Amino acid sequence: MNLMVFGAPGAGKGTQAKFLIEKYDIPQISTGDILRAAIADKTDMGMEAKNFMDAGKLVPDSTIIGIIKDRLAQDDCKKGFILDGFPRTLGQAEALSELMSNMNISLDKVISLNVPDELIVGRITGRRVCSSCGASFHVDFNPSKKEDICDYCESELIIRKDDNAETVKSRLGAYHDQTAPLIDFYTKMGVMVELDGTKDVSEVTADMFTALSK
Ligand code: ADP
Ligand code: ADP
Ligand code: ZN
């Protein structure tokens, strides 16, 4: 299975990707997680990306496409993968199509989680993420079993630097201007599945698995 989870920042992509990993035993490829790891490692790429991320802007396509090219070439992607937070521009989507066609693979489904802007701010400001595995929780809507501890790996939960009401506005702007046009792109490709992302986490998961079994 070659899958993609798609949606606005805070729509629930990472949350649902975790259930896809468990079910299909394929890796999640989150460009956001890869960029945050590069920042933690203080690599040149990380330092360049940091300014864009802190401002809620998209990191340039050339950087992102390079990351994906390297990641998809790794062995664990041979049995399939879940793209999370990539692509976010038409240029990235076109580069992905070319890359996948060169690898002789195709995209099976794009799971789009539809959540209106009014709900996004609350989701993002209440988000807590695992400092180690990147899993995502919410103080009210999806709390971890133990406070501030990750359910999956027991590491500490933290608040992302860009998860504040101010940055959310520019991230939503970038989503509507640059990313939302991809809905049309993947609908035309015949792989688009649009889900109501406002339902409870478990209901969205059930809808997603129903769509994938068809
Ligand atoms: P994304 O990866 O799309 O940015 P996340 O999966 O990190 O989004 O989810 C954003 C926030 O919303 C997190 O705090 C998460 O726990 C919470 N969340 C995810 N799905 C739902 C849902 N269906 N209902 C309510 N809150 C959710
Ligand atoms: P969210 O979905 O909650 O916005 P991500 O972790 O996917 O969070 O992304 C965090 C930030 O990393 C984005 O605001 C952007 O600056 C950068 N980023 C991640 N993926 C991409 C991408 N595919 N293209 C450009 N920038 C990206
Ligand atoms: Zn964890």
Coordinates of C-alpha atoms and ligand atoms in Angstrom, one line a residue:
M1 CA 0.0 0.0 0.0
N2 CA 1.3 3.4 -1.0
L3 CA -0.8 5.9 0.9
M4 CA -1.0 9.6 1.6
V5 CA -2.8 11.4 4.5
F6 CA -3.8 14.9 3.5
G7 CA -5.4 17.9 5.2
A8 CA -4.9 21.3 6.8
P9 CA -2.4 21.6 9.7
G10 CA -4.0 20.0 12.7
A11 CA -6.5 18.0 10.7
G12 CA -5.4 14.8 12.2
K13 CA -2.9 13.4 9.6
G14 CA -0.3 12.2 12.1
T15 CA -2.9 10.8 14.5
Q16 CA -4.5 8.7 11.7
A17 CA -1.1 7.7 10.2
K18 CA -0.2 5.9 13.4
F19 CA -3.2 3.6 12.9
L20 CA -2.2 2.9 9.3
I21 CA 1.3 2.0 10.5
E22 CA -0.2 -0.6 12.9
K23 CA -2.6 -2.0 10.4
Y24 CA -0.4 -2.3 7.3
D25 CA 3.1 -2.4 8.9
I26 CA 4.5 0.3 6.6
P27 CA 6.5 3.3 7.6
Q28 CA 5.1 6.8 8.0
I29 CA 7.0 9.5 6.2
S30 CA 6.4 12.8 7.8
T31 CA 8.3 15.7 6.3
G32 CA 7.6 17.8 9.4
D33 CA 9.1 15.1 11.6
I34 CA 12.2 14.8 9.3
L35 CA 12.6 18.6 9.4
R36 CA 12.3 18.7 13.2
A37 CA 14.9 15.9 13.5
A38 CA 17.2 17.9 11.3
I39 CA 16.7 21.0 13.5
A40 CA 17.5 18.9 16.6
D41 CA 20.7 17.6 14.9
K42 CA 21.6 21.2 13.9
T43 CA 22.3 20.2 10.3
D44 CA 22.6 22.9 7.6
M45 CA 19.3 21.8 6.1
G46 CA 17.6 22.0 9.6
M47 CA 18.9 25.5 10.3
E48 CA 17.6 26.7 6.9
A49 CA 14.2 25.1 7.4
K50 CA 13.8 26.4 11.0
N51 CA 13.1 30.0 10.0
F52 CA 10.4 29.0 7.6
M53 CA 8.8 26.7 10.1
D54 CA 8.8 29.1 13.0
A55 CA 7.1 31.7 10.8
G56 CA 4.5 29.2 9.7
K57 CA 5.7 29.3 6.0
L58 CA 6.4 26.3 3.8
V59 CA 10.0 25.2 3.4
P60 CA 11.2 25.5 -0.2
D61 CA 10.3 22.7 -2.6
S62 CA 13.9 21.9 -3.5
T63 CA 14.7 21.0 0.1
I64 CA 11.5 19.0 0.6
I65 CA 11.8 17.1 -2.7
G66 CA 15.4 16.2 -1.8
I67 CA 14.3 14.8 1.6
I68 CA 11.6 12.6 -0.1
K69 CA 13.9 11.3 -2.8
D70 CA 16.3 10.0 -0.2
R71 CA 13.6 8.6 2.1
L72 CA 11.7 6.7 -0.6
A73 CA 15.0 5.1 -1.7
Q74 CA 15.4 3.4 1.7
D75 CA 14.7 -0.3 1.9
D76 CA 11.8 -0.1 4.4
C77 CA 9.7 1.7 1.7
K78 CA 9.7 -1.3 -0.6
K79 CA 6.6 -2.8 1.0
G80 CA 4.8 0.6 1.0
F81 CA 4.6 3.8 2.9
I82 CA 2.3 6.5 4.3
L83 CA 3.1 10.1 3.2
D84 CA 2.1 12.6 5.9
G85 CA 2.4 16.3 5.3
F86 CA 3.9 15.8 1.8
P87 CA 3.2 17.0 -0.8
R88 CA 2.1 20.5 0.1
T89 CA 2.5 22.3 -3.3
L90 CA 1.7 21.4 -6.9
G91 CA 5.5 21.4 -7.6
Q92 CA 6.0 18.8 -4.9
A93 CA 3.0 16.7 -6.2
E94 CA 4.5 16.7 -9.7
A95 CA 7.9 15.8 -8.4
L96 CA 6.3 12.9 -6.4
S97 CA 4.5 11.6 -9.5
E98 CA 7.8 11.6 -11.5
L99 CA 9.7 9.9 -8.7
M100 CA 7.1 7.2 -8.2
S101 CA 6.8 6.6 -11.9
N102 CA 10.6 6.2 -12.1
M103 CA 10.3 3.6 -9.2
N104 CA 7.5 1.8 -11.1
I105 CA 5.1 2.3 -8.2
S106 CA 1.8 4.2 -7.9
L107 CA -0.3 5.9 -5.3
D108 CA -3.2 3.7 -4.0
K109 CA -5.2 6.2 -2.0
V110 CA -5.1 9.8 -0.7
I111 CA -7.0 10.1 2.6
S112 CA -8.1 13.7 2.9
L113 CA -9.3 14.7 6.4
N114 CA -11.7 17.6 6.0
V115 CA -11.8 20.0 9.0
P116 CA -13.0 23.6 8.9
D117 CA -10.6 26.4 9.9
E118 CA -12.7 27.3 13.0
L119 CA -11.7 24.0 14.6
I120 CA -8.1 24.1 13.7
V121 CA -6.9 26.7 16.2
G122 CA -8.2 24.7 19.2
R123 CA -6.7 21.5 17.8
I124 CA -3.3 23.0 17.4
T125 CA -3.1 25.0 20.6
G126 CA -4.1 21.8 22.6
R127 CA -1.7 19.5 20.8
R128 CA 1.1 17.7 22.7
V129 CA 3.6 15.7 20.7
C130 CA 6.1 13.0 21.7
S131 CA 9.6 14.3 21.8
S132 CA 10.8 10.9 20.6
C133 CA 8.4 9.2 18.2
G134 CA 6.4 12.3 17.0
A135 CA 3.0 10.8 18.1
S136 CA 0.4 13.5 18.6
F137 CA -2.1 13.9 21.5
H138 CA -4.6 16.5 22.6
V139 CA -5.1 17.8 26.1
D140 CA -8.9 17.6 25.7
F141 CA -9.8 15.6 22.6
N142 CA -7.2 12.8 22.6
P143 CA -5.4 12.8 25.9
S144 CA -2.5 10.4 26.5
K145 CA -3.1 7.7 29.1
K146 CA -0.5 9.2 31.5
E147 CA -0.3 13.0 31.6
D148 CA 2.6 14.3 29.4
I149 CA 3.8 10.8 28.6
C150 CA 3.6 9.2 25.2
D151 CA 1.3 6.1 25.0
Y152 CA 3.5 4.5 22.3
C153 CA 7.1 4.9 23.7
E154 CA 6.7 6.5 27.2
S155 CA 8.8 9.6 26.2
E156 CA 7.9 13.1 27.3
L157 CA 5.2 15.1 25.5
I158 CA 6.1 18.6 24.5
I159 CA 4.4 21.6 22.8
R160 CA 5.8 22.3 19.3
K161 CA 7.4 25.7 18.9
D162 CA 5.1 26.5 15.9
D163 CA 1.9 25.5 17.7
N164 CA 0.6 28.9 18.7
A165 CA -2.4 30.9 17.6
E166 CA -0.2 33.4 15.7
T167 CA 1.6 30.9 13.5
V168 CA -1.6 28.9 12.9
K169 CA -2.9 31.8 10.8
S170 CA 0.0 31.8 8.4
R171 CA 0.0 28.0 8.3
L172 CA -3.7 28.0 7.3
G173 CA -3.0 30.7 4.7
A174 CA -0.2 28.5 3.2
Y175 CA -2.6 25.6 3.3
H176 CA -5.4 27.3 1.4
D177 CA -3.1 29.1 -1.1
Q178 CA -0.6 26.3 -1.9
T179 CA -1.8 23.0 -0.6
A180 CA -5.6 22.9 -1.1
P181 CA -5.3 22.9 -4.9
L182 CA -3.9 19.4 -4.6
I183 CA -7.4 18.1 -3.8
D184 CA -8.3 18.7 -7.4
F185 CA -5.0 17.1 -8.6
Y186 CA -5.6 13.8 -6.7
T187 CA -9.3 13.8 -7.5
K188 CA -8.5 13.8 -11.2
M189 CA -6.0 11.0 -10.6
G190 CA -8.8 9.0 -9.2
V191 CA -7.2 8.2 -5.8
M192 CA -8.9 10.8 -3.6
V193 CA -11.0 9.8 -0.5
E194 CA -12.5 12.7 1.4
L195 CA -13.4 12.0 5.0
D196 CA -15.2 14.1 7.6
G197 CA -12.3 14.9 9.9
T198 CA -14.5 16.6 12.5
K199 CA -15.7 13.3 14.0
D200 CA -14.0 11.6 17.0
V201 CA -10.5 10.1 16.4
S202 CA -11.9 6.5 16.5
E203 CA -14.8 7.3 14.1
V204 CA -12.4 8.9 11.6
T205 CA -10.2 5.8 11.8
A206 CA -13.2 3.5 11.2
D207 CA -14.2 5.6 8.1
M208 CA -10.7 5.5 6.8
F209 CA -10.4 1.7 7.1
T210 CA -13.8 1.3 5.4
A211 CA -12.6 3.5 2.5
L212 CA -9.4 1.5 2.2
S213 CA -11.1 -1.8 2.2
K214 CA -13.1 -0.9 -1.0
Ligands
ADP1 P1 -1.7 17.0 11.7 O1 -0.7 15.9 11.6 O2 -2.7 16.9 10.6 O3 -1.1 18.3 11.9 P2 -2.5 15.8 14.3 O4 -2.7 14.4 14.0 O5 -1.2 16.2 15.0 O6 -2.6 16.7 13.0 O7 -3.7 16.4 15.1 C1 -3.8 17.8 15.6 C2 -4.3 17.8 17.0 O8 -5.7 17.5 17.0 C3 -3.7 16.9 18.0 O9 -3.7 17.5 19.2 C4 -4.6 15.6 17.9 O10 -4.5 14.9 19.1 C5 -6.0 16.3 17.7 N1 -6.9 15.5 16.9 C6 -6.5 14.6 15.9 N2 -7.7 14.0 15.4 C7 -8.7 14.5 16.1 C8 -10.1 14.4 16.0 N3 -10.7 13.5 15.1 N4 -10.9 15.1 16.9 C9 -10.3 15.9 17.8 N5 -9.0 16.1 17.9 C10 -8.2 15.5 17.1
ADP2 P1 1.3 20.5 10.5 O1 0.6 19.5 9.5 O2 0.7 20.4 11.8 O3 1.4 21.9 10.0 P2 4.0 19.4 10.0 O4 4.8 18.8 11.0 O5 3.5 18.6 8.8 O6 2.8 20.1 10.7 O7 4.8 20.7 9.4 C1 5.4 21.6 10.2 C2 6.1 22.7 9.3 O8 7.1 22.0 8.6 C3 5.2 23.3 8.2 O9 4.5 24.4 8.7 C4 6.3 23.7 7.2 O10 7.0 24.9 7.6 C5 7.3 22.6 7.2 N1 6.9 21.5 6.3 C6 6.5 20.2 6.6 N2 6.3 19.5 5.5 C7 6.4 20.4 4.4 C8 6.3 20.3 3.0 N3 5.9 19.1 2.4 N4 6.6 21.4 2.3 C9 6.9 22.5 2.8 N5 7.1 22.7 4.1 C10 6.8 21.6 4.9
ZN3 ZN 6.4 8.5 21.6

